[in-house]
XYZ file of C-alpha atoms in Angstrom:
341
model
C 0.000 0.000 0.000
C 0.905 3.447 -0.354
C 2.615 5.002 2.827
C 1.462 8.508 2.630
C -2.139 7.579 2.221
C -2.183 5.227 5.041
C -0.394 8.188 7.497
C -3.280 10.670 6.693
C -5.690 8.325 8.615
C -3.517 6.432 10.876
C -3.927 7.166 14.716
C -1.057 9.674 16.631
C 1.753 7.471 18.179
C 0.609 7.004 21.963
C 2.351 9.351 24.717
C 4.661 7.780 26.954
C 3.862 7.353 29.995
C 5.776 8.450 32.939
C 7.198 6.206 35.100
C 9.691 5.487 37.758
C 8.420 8.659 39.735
C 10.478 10.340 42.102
C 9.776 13.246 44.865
C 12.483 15.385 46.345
C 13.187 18.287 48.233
C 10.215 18.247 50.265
C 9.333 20.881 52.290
C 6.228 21.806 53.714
C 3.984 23.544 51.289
C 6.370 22.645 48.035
C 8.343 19.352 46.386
C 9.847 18.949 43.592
C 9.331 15.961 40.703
C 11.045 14.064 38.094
C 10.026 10.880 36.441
C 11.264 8.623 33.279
C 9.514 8.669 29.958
C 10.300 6.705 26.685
C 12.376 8.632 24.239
C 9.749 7.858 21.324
C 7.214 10.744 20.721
C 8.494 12.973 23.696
C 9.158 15.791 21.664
C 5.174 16.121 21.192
C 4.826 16.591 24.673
C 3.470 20.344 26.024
C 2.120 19.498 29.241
C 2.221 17.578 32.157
C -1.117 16.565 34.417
C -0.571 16.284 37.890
C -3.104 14.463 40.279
C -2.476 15.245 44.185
C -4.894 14.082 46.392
C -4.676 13.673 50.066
C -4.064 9.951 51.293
C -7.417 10.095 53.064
C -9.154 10.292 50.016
C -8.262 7.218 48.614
C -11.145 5.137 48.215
C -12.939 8.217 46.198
C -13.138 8.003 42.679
C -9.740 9.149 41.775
C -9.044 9.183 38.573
C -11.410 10.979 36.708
C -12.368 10.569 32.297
C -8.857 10.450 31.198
C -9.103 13.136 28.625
C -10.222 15.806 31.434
C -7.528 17.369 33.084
C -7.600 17.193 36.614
C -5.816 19.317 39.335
C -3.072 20.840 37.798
C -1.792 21.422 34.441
C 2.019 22.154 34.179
C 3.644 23.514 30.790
C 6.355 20.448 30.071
C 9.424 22.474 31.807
C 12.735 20.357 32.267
C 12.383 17.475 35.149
C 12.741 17.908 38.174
C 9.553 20.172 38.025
C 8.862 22.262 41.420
C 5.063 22.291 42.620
C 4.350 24.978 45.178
C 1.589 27.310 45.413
C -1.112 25.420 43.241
C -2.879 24.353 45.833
C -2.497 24.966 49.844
C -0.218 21.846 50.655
C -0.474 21.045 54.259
C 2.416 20.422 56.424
C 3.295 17.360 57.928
C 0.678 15.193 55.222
C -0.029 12.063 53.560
C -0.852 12.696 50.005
C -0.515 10.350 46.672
C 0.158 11.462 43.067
C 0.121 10.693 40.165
C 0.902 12.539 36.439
C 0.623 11.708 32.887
C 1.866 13.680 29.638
C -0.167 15.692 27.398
C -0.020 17.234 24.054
C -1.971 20.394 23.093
C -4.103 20.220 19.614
C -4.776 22.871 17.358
C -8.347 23.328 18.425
C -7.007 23.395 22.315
C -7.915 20.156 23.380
C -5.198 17.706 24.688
C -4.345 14.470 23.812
C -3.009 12.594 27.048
C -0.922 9.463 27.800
C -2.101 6.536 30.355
C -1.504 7.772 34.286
C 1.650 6.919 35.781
C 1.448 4.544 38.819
C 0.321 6.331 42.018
C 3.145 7.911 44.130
C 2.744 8.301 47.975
C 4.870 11.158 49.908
C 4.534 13.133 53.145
C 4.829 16.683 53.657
C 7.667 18.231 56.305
C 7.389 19.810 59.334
C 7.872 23.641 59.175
C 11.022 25.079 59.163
C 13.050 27.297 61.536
C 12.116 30.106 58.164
C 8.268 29.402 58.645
C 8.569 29.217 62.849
C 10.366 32.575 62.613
C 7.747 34.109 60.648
C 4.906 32.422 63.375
C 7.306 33.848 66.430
C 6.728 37.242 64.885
C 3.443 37.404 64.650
C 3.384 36.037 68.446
C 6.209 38.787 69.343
C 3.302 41.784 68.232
C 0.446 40.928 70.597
C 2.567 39.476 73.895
C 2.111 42.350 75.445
C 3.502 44.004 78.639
C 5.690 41.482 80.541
C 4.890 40.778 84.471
C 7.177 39.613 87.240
C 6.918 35.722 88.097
C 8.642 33.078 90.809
C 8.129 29.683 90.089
C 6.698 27.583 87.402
C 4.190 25.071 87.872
C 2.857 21.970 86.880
C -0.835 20.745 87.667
C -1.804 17.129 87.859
C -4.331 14.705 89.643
C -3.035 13.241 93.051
C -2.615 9.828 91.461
C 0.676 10.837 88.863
C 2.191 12.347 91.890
C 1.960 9.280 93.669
C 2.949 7.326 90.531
C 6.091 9.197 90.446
C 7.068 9.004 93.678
C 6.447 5.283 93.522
C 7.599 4.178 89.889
C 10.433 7.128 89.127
C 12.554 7.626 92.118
C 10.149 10.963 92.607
C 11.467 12.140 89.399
C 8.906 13.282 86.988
C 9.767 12.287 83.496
C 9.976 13.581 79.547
C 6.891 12.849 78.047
C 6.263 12.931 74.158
C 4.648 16.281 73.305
C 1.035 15.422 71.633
C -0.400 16.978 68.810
C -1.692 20.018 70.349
C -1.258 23.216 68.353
C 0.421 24.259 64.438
C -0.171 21.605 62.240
C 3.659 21.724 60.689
C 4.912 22.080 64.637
C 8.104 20.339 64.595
C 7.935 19.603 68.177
C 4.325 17.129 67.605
C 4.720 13.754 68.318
C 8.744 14.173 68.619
C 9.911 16.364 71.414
C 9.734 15.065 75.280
C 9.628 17.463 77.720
C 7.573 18.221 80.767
C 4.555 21.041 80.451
C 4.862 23.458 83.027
C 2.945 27.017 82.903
C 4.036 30.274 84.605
C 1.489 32.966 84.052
C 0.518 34.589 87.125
C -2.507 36.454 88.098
C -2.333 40.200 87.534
C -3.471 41.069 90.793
C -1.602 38.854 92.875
C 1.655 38.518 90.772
C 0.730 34.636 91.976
C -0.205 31.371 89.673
C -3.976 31.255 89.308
C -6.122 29.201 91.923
C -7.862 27.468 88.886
C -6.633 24.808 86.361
C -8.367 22.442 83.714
C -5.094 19.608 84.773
C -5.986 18.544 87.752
C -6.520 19.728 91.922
C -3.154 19.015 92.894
C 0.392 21.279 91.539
C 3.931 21.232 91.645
C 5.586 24.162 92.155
C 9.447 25.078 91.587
C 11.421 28.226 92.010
C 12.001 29.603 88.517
C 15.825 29.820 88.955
C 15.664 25.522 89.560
C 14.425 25.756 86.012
C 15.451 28.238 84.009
C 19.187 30.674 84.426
C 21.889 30.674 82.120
C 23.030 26.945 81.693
C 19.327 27.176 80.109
C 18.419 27.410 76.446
C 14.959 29.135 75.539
C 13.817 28.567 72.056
C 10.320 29.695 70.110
C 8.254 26.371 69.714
C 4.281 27.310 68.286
C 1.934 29.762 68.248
C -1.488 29.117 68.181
C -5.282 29.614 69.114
C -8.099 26.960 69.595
C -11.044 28.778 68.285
C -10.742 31.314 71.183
C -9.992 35.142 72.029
C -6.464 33.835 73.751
C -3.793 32.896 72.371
C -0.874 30.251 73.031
C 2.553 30.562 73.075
C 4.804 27.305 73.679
C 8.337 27.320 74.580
C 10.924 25.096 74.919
C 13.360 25.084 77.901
C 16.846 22.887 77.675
C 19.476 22.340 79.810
C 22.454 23.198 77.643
C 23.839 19.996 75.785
C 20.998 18.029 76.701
C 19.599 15.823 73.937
C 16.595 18.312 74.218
C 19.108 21.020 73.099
C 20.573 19.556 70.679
C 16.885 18.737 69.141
C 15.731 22.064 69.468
C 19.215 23.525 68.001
C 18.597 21.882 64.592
C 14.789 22.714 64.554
C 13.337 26.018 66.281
C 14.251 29.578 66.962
C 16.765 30.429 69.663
C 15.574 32.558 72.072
C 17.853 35.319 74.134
C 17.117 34.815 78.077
C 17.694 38.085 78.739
C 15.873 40.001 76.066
C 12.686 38.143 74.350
C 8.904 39.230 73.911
C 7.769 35.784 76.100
C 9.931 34.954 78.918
C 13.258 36.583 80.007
C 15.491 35.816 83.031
C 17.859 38.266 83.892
C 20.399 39.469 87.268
C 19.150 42.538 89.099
C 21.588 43.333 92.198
C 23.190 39.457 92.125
C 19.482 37.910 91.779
C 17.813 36.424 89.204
C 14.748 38.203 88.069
C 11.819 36.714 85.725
C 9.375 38.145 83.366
C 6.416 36.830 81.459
C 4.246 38.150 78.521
C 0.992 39.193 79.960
C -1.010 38.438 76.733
C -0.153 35.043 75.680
C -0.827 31.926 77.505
C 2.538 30.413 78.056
C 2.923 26.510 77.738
C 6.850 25.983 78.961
C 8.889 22.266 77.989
C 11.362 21.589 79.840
C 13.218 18.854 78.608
C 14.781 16.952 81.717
C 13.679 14.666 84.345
C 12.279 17.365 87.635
C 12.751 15.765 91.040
C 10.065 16.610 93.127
C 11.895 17.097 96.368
C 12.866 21.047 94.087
C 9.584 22.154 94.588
C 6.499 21.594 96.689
C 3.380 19.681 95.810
C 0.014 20.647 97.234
C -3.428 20.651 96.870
C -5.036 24.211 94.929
C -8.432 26.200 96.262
C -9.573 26.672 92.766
C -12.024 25.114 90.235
C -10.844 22.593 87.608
C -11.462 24.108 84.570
C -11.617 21.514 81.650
C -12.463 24.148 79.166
C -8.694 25.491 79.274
C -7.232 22.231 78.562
C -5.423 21.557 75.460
C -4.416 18.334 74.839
C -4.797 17.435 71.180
C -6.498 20.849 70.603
C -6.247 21.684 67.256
C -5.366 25.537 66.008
C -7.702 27.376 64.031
C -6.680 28.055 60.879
C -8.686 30.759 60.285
C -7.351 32.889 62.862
C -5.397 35.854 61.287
C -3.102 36.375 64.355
C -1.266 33.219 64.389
C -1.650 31.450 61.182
C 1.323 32.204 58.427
C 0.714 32.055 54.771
C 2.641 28.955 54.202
C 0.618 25.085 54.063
C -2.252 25.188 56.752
């Protein structure tokens, strides 16, 4: 037969399809792509599709006709491709992908390959960039700073007796829960022990009330935190509420909490910070606290009780202040930054 007649009706060579799919330089609202393709009929390629879907969703119907582009379409730029900004990645997430090639037509529509195999990655924490940019937006609305004396640490009467039976009276690093910034770096990894130190403005004392429990520890503030201390910036965040949070981290230095915070969060000066400062007046140590925040404090050793004093508190138990698990709202314009959600 002749050649030229047949090519006039004969169907376009298929697009290859990507394959061996690969996801670097993950951060947490960007990554970057590259894949393998077949050398034949590349050069008709214009676009890439790119399907993203979070893991959860994997049961719904994914994929949808394959000649309608889904998600996002990409001009064919040089691999590895960077995706950022197309659609609010969330840090610190489960999500699958998947892309195939495309080639634009005269009359606009595309003709596309067969989808690659589905891809699953996970989005990073933030980084010390994004934290910076959350500590200051925290730094405008701490407010005045007040004098404080101890830190403390409520609980029910039965962990205090569990520690004084099962840890040598030492109370020990916990893992931090999920409470707080979805991209917190700290979720899930740091251990530390929660104490709080906001006084009451009248008294200059801890409040009679907590949502943790009728019984508290309480510790001079120099046992704690002085210079041998590290202070670094850990979250900022609101639970659907007019207050706001502000957790820090407190490490001995050259403890393993040190050297986790070091590679992950803001470094604080003790002396001179919007949150919590500890400075030497006339050879004593004096402490301030941010008036406007609620302050969460880590500390990241093992606190032997016999430092401080445990006893029973006057007030109510307020459940409603707790914040275990709580998640931030990321509506909130005060303490959200413009980075994944």
């Amino acid at each position: 037969g002749n050649k030229s007649q047949d090519s006039g009706i004969a169907e376009m060579e298929e697009l290859p399809v990507p394959h061996n799919i690969k996801i670097s330089n993950i951060t947490c609202d960007s990554f970057k792509i590259s894949w393998e393709m077949d050398s034949k009929s590349k050069d008709r390629i214009t676009h890439y599709f790119i399907d993203l879907n979070k893991k959860e969703n994997k049961n719904s119907n994914k994929f949808k006709h394959k000649d309608v582009p889904t998600k996002l379409v990409a001009k064919a730029v040089p691999l590895p491709m960077t995706v950022r900004g197309h659609w609010f990645l969330s840090p610190r997430t489960e999500y699958t992908v998947a892309v195939q090639t495309a080639s634009k037509q005269v009359d606009g529509d595309y003709v596309v390959s067969e989808w690659s195999e589905i891809i699953e990655f996970c989005t990073a924490d933030y980084s010390k960039v994004h934290l910076t940019q959350l500590l200051e937006k925290a730094e405008v609305i701490a407010g005045r700073m007040l004098k404080l004396s101890v830190f403390y640490r409520n609980q029910h009467k039965e962990y205090f007796d569990y520690i004084r039976e099962h840890h040598g009276n030492a109370m020990q690093p916990s893992v931090k829960d999920n409470s707080g910034s979805h991209g917190s770096p700290i979720s899930g990894k740091l251990e530390g022990i929660f104490f709080s130190c906001n006084t009451e403005f009248n008294t200059g004392k801890p409040p009679q009330d907590s949502p943790y429990g009728r019984y508290r520890f309480e510790i001079a503030a120099e046992k704690l935190f002085n210079p041998n201390t590290n202070l670094y910036f850990g979250d900022f965040y609101c639970m659907y509420t007019a207050y706001h949070y502000v957790i820090l981290v407190m490490a001995p230095v050259g403890s393993p909490g040190d050297e986790f915070c070091k590679q992950r969060l803001p470094q604080l000066n003790i002396k001179d910070n919007k949150f919590l400062t500890c400075d030497e007046e006339d050879g004593v140590m004096v402490y301030h606290h941010a008036q406007d925040v609620i302050l969460e404090v880590i500390y990241t050793d093992p606190v032997d009780l016999s430092l401080g004093t445990v006893a029973e508190i006057t007030g109510h138990q307020l459940m409603s202040l707790s914040t275990a698990n709580a998640k931030k709202d990321p509506s909130c314009k005060t303490c959200n930054i413009s980075v994944g959600r």
